[in-house]
PDB file of C-alpha atoms in Angstrom:
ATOM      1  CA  UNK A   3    -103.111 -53.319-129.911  1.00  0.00           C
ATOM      2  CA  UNK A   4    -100.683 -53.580-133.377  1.00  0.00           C
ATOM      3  CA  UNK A   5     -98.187 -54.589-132.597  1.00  0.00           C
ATOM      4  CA  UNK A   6     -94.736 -53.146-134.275  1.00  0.00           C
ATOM      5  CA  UNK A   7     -91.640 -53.573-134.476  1.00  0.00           C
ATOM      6  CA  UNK A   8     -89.430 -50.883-133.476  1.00  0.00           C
ATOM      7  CA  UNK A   9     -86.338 -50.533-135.100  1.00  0.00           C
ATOM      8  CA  UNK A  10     -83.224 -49.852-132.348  1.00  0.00           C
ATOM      9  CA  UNK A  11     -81.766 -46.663-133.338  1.00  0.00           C
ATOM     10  CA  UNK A  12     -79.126 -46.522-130.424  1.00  0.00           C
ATOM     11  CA  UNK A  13     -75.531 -47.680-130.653  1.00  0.00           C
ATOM     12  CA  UNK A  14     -72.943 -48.523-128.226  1.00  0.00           C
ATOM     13  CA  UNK A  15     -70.072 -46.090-128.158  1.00  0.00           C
ATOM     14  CA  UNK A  16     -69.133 -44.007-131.178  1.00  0.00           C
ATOM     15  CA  UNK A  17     -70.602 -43.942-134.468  1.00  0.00           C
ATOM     16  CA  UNK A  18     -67.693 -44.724-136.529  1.00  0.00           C
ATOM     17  CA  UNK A  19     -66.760 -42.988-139.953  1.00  0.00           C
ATOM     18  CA  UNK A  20     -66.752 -46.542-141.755  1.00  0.00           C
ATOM     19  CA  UNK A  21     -70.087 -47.682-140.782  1.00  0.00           C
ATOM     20  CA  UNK A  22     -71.214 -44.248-142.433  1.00  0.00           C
ATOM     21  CA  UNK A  23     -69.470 -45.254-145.465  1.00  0.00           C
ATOM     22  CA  UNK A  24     -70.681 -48.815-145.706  1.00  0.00           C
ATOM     23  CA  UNK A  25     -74.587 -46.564-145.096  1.00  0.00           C
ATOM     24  CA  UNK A  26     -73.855 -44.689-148.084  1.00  0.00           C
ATOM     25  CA  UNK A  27     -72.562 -47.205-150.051  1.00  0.00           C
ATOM     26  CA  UNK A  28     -75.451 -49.946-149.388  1.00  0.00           C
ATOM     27  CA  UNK A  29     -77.797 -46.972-151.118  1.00  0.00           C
ATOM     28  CA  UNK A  30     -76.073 -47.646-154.380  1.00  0.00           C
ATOM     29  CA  UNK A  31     -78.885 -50.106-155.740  1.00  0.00           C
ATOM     30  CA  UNK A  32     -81.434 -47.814-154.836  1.00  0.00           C
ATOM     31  CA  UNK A  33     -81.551 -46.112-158.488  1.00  0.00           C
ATOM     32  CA  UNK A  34     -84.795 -44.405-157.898  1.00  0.00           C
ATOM     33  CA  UNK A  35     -83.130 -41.815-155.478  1.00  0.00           C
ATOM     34  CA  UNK A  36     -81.136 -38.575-156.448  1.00  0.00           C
ATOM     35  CA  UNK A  37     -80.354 -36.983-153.367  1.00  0.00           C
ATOM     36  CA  UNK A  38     -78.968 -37.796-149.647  1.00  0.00           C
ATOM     37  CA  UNK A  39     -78.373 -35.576-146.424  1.00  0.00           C
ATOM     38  CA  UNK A  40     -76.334 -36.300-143.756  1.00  0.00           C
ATOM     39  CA  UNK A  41     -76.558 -34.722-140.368  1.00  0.00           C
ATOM     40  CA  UNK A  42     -73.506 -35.820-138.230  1.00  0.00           C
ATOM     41  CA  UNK A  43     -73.579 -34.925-134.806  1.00  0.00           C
ATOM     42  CA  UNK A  44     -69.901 -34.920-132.868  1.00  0.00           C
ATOM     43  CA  UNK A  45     -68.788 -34.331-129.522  1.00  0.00           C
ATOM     44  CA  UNK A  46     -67.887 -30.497-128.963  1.00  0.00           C
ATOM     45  CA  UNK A  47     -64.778 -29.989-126.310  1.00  0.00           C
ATOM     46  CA  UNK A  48     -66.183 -27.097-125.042  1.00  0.00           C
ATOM     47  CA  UNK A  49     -64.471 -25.219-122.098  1.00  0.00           C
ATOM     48  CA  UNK A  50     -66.795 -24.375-118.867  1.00  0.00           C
ATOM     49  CA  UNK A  51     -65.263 -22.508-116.384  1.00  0.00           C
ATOM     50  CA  UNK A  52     -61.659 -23.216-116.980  1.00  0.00           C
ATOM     51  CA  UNK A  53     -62.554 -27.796-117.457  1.00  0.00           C
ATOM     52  CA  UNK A  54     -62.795 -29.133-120.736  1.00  0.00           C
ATOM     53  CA  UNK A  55     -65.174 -31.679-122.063  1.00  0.00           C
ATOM     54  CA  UNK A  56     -63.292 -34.633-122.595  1.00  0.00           C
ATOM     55  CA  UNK A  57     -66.741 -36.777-123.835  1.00  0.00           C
ATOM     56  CA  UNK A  58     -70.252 -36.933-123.002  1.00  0.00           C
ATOM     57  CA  UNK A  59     -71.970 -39.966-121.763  1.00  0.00           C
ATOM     58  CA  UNK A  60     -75.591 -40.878-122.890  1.00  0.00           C
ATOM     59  CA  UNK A  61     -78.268 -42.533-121.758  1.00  0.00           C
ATOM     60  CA  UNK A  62     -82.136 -43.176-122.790  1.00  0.00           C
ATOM     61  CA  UNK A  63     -85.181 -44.191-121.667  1.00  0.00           C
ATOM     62  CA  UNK A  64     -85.234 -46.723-124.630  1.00  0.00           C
ATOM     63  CA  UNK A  65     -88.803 -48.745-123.609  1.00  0.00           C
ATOM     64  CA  UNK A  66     -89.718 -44.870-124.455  1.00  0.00           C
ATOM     65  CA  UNK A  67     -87.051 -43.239-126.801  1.00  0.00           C
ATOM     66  CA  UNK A  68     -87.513 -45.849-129.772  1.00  0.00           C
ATOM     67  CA  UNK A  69     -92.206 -45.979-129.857  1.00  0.00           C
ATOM     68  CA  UNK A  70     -91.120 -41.816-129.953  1.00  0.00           C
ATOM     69  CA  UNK A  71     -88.709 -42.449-132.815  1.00  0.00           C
ATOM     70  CA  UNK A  72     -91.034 -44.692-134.573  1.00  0.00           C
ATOM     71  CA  UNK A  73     -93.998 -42.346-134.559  1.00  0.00           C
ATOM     72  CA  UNK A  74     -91.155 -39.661-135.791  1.00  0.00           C
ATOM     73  CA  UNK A  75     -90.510 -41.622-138.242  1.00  0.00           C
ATOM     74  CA  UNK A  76     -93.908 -42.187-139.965  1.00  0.00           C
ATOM     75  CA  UNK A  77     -94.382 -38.397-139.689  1.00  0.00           C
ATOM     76  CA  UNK A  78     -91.967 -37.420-141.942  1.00  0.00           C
ATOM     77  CA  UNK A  79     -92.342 -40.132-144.208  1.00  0.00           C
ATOM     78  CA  UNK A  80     -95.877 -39.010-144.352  1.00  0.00           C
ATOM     79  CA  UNK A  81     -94.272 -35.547-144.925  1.00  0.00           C
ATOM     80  CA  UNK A  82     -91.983 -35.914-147.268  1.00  0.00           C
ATOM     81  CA  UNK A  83     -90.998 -37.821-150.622  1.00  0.00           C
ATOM     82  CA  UNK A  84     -88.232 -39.503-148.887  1.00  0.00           C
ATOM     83  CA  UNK A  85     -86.921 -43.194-150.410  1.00  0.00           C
ATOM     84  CA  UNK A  86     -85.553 -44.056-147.438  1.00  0.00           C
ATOM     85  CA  UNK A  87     -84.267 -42.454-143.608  1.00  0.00           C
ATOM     86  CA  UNK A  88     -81.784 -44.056-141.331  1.00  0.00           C
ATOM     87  CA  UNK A  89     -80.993 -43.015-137.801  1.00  0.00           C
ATOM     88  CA  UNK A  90     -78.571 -43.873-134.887  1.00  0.00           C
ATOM     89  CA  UNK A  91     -77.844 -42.246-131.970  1.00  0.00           C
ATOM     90  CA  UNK A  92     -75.088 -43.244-129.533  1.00  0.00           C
ATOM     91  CA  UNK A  93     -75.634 -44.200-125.837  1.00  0.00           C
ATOM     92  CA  UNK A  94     -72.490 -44.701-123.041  1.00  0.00           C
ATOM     93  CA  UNK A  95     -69.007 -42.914-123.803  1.00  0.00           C
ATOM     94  CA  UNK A  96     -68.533 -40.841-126.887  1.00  0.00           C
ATOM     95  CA  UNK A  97     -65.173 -39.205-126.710  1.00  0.00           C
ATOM     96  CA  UNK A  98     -64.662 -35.259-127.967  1.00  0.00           C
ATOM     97  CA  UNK A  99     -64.208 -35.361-131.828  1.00  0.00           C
ATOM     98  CA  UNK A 100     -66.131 -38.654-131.888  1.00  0.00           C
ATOM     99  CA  UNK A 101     -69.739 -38.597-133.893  1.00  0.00           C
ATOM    100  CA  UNK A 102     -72.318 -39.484-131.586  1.00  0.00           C
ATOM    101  CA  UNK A 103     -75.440 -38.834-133.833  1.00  0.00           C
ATOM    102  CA  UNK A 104     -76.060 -40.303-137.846  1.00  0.00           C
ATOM    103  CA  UNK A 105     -79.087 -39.009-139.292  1.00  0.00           C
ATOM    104  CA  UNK A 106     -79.319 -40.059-143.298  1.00  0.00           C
ATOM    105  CA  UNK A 107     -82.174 -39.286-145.880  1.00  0.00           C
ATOM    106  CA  UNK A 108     -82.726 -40.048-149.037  1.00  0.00           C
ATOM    107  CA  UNK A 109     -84.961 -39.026-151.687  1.00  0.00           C
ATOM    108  CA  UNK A 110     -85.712 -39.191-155.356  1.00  0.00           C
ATOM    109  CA  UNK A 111     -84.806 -35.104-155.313  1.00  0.00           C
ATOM    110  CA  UNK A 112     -82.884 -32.661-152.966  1.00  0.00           C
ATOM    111  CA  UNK A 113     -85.394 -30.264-151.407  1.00  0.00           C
ATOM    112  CA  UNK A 114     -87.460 -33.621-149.320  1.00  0.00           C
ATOM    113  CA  UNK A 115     -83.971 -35.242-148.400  1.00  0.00           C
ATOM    114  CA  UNK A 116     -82.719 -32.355-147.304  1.00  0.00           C
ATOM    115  CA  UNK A 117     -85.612 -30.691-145.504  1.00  0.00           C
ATOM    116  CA  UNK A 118     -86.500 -33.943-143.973  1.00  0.00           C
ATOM    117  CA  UNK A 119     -82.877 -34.559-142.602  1.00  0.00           C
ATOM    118  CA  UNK A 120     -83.069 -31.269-140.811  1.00  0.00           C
ATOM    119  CA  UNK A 121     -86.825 -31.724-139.705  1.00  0.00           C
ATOM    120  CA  UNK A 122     -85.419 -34.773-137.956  1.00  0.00           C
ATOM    121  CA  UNK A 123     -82.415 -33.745-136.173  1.00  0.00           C
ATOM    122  CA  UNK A 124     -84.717 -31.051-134.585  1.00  0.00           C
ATOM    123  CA  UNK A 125     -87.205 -33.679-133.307  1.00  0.00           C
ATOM    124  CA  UNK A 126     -84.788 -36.068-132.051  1.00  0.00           C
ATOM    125  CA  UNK A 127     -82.961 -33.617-130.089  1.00  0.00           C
ATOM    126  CA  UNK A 128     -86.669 -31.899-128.470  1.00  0.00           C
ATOM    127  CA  UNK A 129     -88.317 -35.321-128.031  1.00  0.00           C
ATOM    128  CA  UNK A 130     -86.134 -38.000-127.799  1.00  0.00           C
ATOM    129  CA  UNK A 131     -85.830 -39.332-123.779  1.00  0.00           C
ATOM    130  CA  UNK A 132     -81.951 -39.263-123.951  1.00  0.00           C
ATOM    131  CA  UNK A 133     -79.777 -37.477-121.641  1.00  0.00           C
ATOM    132  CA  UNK A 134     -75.928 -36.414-121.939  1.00  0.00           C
ATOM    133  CA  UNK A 135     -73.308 -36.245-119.053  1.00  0.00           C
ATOM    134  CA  UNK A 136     -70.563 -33.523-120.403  1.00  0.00           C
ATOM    135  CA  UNK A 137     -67.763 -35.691-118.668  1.00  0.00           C
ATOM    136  CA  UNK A 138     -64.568 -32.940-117.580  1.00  0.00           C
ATOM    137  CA  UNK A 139     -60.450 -34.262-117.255  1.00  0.00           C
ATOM    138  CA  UNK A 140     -61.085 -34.350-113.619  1.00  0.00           C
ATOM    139  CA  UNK A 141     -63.321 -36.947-114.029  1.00  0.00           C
ATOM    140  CA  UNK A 142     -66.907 -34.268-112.637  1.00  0.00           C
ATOM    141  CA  UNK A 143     -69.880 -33.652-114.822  1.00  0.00           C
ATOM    142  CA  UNK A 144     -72.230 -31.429-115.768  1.00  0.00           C
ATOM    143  CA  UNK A 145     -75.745 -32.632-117.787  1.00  0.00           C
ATOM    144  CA  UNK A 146     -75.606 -31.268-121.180  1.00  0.00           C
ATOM    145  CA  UNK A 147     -78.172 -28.537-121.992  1.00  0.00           C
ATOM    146  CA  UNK A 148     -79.867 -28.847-125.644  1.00  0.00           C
ATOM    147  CA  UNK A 149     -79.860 -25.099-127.244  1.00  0.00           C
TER     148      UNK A 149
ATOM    149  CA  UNK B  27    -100.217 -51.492-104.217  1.00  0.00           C
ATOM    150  CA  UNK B  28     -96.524 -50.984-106.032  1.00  0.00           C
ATOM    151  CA  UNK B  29     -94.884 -48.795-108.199  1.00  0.00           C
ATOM    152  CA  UNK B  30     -91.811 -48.697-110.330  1.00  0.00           C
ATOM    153  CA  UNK B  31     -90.163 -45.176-110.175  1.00  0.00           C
ATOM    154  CA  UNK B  32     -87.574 -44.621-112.738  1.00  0.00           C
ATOM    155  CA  UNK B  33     -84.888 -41.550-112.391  1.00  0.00           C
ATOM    156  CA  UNK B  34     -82.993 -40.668-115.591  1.00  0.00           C
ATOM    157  CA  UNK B  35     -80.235 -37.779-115.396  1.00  0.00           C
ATOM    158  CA  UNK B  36     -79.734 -35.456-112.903  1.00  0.00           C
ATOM    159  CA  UNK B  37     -82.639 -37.227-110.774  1.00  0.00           C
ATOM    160  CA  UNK B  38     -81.455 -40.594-110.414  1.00  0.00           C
ATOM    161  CA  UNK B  39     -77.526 -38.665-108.965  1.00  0.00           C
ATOM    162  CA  UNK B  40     -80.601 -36.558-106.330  1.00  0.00           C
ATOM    163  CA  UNK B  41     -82.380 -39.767-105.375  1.00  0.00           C
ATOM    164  CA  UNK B  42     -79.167 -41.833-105.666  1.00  0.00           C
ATOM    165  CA  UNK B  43     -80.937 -44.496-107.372  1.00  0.00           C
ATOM    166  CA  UNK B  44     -82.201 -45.374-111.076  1.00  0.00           C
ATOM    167  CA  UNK B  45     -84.837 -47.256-109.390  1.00  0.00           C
ATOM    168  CA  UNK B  46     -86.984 -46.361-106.704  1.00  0.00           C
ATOM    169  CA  UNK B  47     -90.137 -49.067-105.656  1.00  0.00           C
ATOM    170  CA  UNK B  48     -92.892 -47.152-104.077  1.00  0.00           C
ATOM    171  CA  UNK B  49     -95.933 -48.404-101.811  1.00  0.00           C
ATOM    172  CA  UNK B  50     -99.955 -47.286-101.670  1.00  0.00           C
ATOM    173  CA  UNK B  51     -99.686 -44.626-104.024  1.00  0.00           C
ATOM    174  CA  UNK B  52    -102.941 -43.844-105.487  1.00  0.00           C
ATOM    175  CA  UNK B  53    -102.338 -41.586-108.267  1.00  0.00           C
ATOM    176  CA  UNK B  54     -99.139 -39.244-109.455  1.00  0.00           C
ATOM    177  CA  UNK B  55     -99.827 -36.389-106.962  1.00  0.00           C
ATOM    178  CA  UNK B  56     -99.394 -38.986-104.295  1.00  0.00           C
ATOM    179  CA  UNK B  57     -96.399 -39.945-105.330  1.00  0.00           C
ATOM    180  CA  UNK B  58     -95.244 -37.003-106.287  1.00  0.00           C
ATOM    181  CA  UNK B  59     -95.155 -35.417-103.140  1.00  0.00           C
ATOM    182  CA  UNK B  60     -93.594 -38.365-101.078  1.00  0.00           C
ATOM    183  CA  UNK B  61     -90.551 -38.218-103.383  1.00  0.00           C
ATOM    184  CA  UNK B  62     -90.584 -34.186-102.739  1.00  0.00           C
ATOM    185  CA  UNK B  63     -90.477 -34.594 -99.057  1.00  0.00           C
ATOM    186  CA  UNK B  64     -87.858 -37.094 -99.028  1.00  0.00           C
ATOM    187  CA  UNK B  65     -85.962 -35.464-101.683  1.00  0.00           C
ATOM    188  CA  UNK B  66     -86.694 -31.599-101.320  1.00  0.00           C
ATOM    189  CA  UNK B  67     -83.935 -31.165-104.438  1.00  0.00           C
ATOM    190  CA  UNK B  68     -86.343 -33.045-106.663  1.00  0.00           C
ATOM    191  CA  UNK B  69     -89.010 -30.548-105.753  1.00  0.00           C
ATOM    192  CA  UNK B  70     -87.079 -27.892-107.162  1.00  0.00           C
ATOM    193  CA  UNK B  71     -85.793 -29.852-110.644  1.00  0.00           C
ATOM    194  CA  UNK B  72     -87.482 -29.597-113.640  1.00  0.00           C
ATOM    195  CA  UNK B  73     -88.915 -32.787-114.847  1.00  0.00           C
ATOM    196  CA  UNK B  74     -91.790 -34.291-116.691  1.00  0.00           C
ATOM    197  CA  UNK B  75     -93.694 -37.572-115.660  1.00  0.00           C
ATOM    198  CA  UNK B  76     -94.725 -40.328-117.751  1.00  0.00           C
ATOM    199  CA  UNK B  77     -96.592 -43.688-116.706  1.00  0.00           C
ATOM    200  CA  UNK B  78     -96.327 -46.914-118.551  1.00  0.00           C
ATOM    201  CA  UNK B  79     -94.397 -44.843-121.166  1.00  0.00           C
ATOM    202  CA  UNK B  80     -97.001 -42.268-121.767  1.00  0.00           C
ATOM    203  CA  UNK B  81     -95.832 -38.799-120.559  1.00  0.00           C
ATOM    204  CA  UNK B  82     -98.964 -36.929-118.926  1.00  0.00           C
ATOM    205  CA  UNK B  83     -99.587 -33.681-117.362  1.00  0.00           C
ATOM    206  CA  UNK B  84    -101.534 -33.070-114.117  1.00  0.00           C
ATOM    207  CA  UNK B  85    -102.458 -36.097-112.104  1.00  0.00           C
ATOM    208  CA  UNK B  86    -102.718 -39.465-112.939  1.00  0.00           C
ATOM    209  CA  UNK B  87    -104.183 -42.162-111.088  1.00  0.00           C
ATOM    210  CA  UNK B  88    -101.916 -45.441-110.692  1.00  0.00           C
ATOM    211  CA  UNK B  89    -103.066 -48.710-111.261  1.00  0.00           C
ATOM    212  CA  UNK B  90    -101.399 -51.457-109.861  1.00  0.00           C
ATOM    213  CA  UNK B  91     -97.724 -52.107-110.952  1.00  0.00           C
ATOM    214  CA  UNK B  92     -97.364 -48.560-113.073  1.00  0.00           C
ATOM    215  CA  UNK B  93     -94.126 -47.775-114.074  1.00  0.00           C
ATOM    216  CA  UNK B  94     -93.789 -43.909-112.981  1.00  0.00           C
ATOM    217  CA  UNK B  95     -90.564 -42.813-114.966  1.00  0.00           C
ATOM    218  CA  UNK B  96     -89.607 -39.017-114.306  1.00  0.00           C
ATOM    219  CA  UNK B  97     -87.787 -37.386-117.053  1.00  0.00           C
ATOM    220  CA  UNK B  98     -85.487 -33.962-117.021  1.00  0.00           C
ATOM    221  CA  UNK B  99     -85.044 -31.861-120.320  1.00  0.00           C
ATOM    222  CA  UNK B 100     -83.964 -34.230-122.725  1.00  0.00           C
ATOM    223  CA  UNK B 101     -80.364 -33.583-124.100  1.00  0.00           C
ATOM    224  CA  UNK B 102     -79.742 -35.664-127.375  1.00  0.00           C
ATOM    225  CA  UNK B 103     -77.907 -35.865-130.136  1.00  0.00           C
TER     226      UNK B 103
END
């Protein structure tokens, strides 16, 4: 069997705004590429029946979750004209307002970056083994539903 | 002849436990339908089944030390 190495896409916590900066800004050698998309996913406080969601909590099947991401990864490379493609996705306690998903693309034009960015969010959310606890002021839960 | 059953989600709060270590199970149905006995909630969750990381549908027989992980929708991102 090849063996690769699978790159860990999950973080701890929240993904915070200044490790998205310091992402962006590390791409400023990269000459070749024109274009970047950014999906940011954040914690919605939505209101079910009268309780608020104060954060979700997520967890993964990671021995799963990151061979998936890797052979998600190679598809849309394969796909697109992409320079490069970074993703992290947050397990444990993300707070409401807090981002808990980072998906970045870059290519040498717009249409692949973008396209691919949005091809990718999709996939991650519909085949990624990770689960979310909406977590409610009164300290119950409910397990998030993907729309 | 043991298995590793893992629970993610809403299965691991029916079984109470992330972990489950099963005996003489010959194949997924097997299993299966222990688990449903003890835990007739599970039997009515939707779930998917993978062993050794490989989801699969219909039965599967289980060599010795599989890793049986059930899996409910996946909620992401």
């Amino acid at each position: 069997m090849k063996e690769v190495k699978l790159k860990n896409i999950f973080v701890q916590g929240a993904i915070a705004a200044s490790f998205i900066a310091d992402s962006i800004q590390k791409h400023s050698s990269k000459t070749g590429i024109g274009g970047h998309s950014i999906f940011l996913g954040q914690v919605r406080a939505d209101e079910i029946k009268g309780k608020k969601v104060t954060a979700i909590e997520y967890t993964s099947y990671e021995e799963m979750a990151l061979p998936k991401m890797h052979e998600i990864r190679e598809a849309i490379f394969e796909k697109y004209e992409l320079t490069c493609m970074h993703v992290y996705h947050s397990l444990g306690k993300v707070q409401a307002g807090e981002i808990c998903l980072f998906v970045f693309t870059s290519a040498p034009h717009r249409k692949a970056a973008i396209e691919a960015c949005a091809e990718l969010v999709e996939r991650i959310k519909a085949e990624l083994p990770v689960w979310g606890a909406e977590l409610f002021e009164d300290n119950t839960h409910q397990w998030k539903l993907n729309q | 002849m043991k298995t590793r059953v893992l629970l993610f989600g809403q299965l691991a709060e029916i079984t109470g436990s992330k972990e489950l270590e099963m005996e003489g199970c010959a194949d997924t149905a097997a299993l299966l339908s222990i688990l449903h006995e003890q835990f007739p909630v599970l039997a009515q969750s939707k779930y998917v089944v993978a062993v050794n990381q490989e989801m699969i549908s219909g039965n599967k027989n289980l060599p010795e030390n599989s890793i049986v992980a059930l899996l409910p929708p996946f909620s992401g991102g």
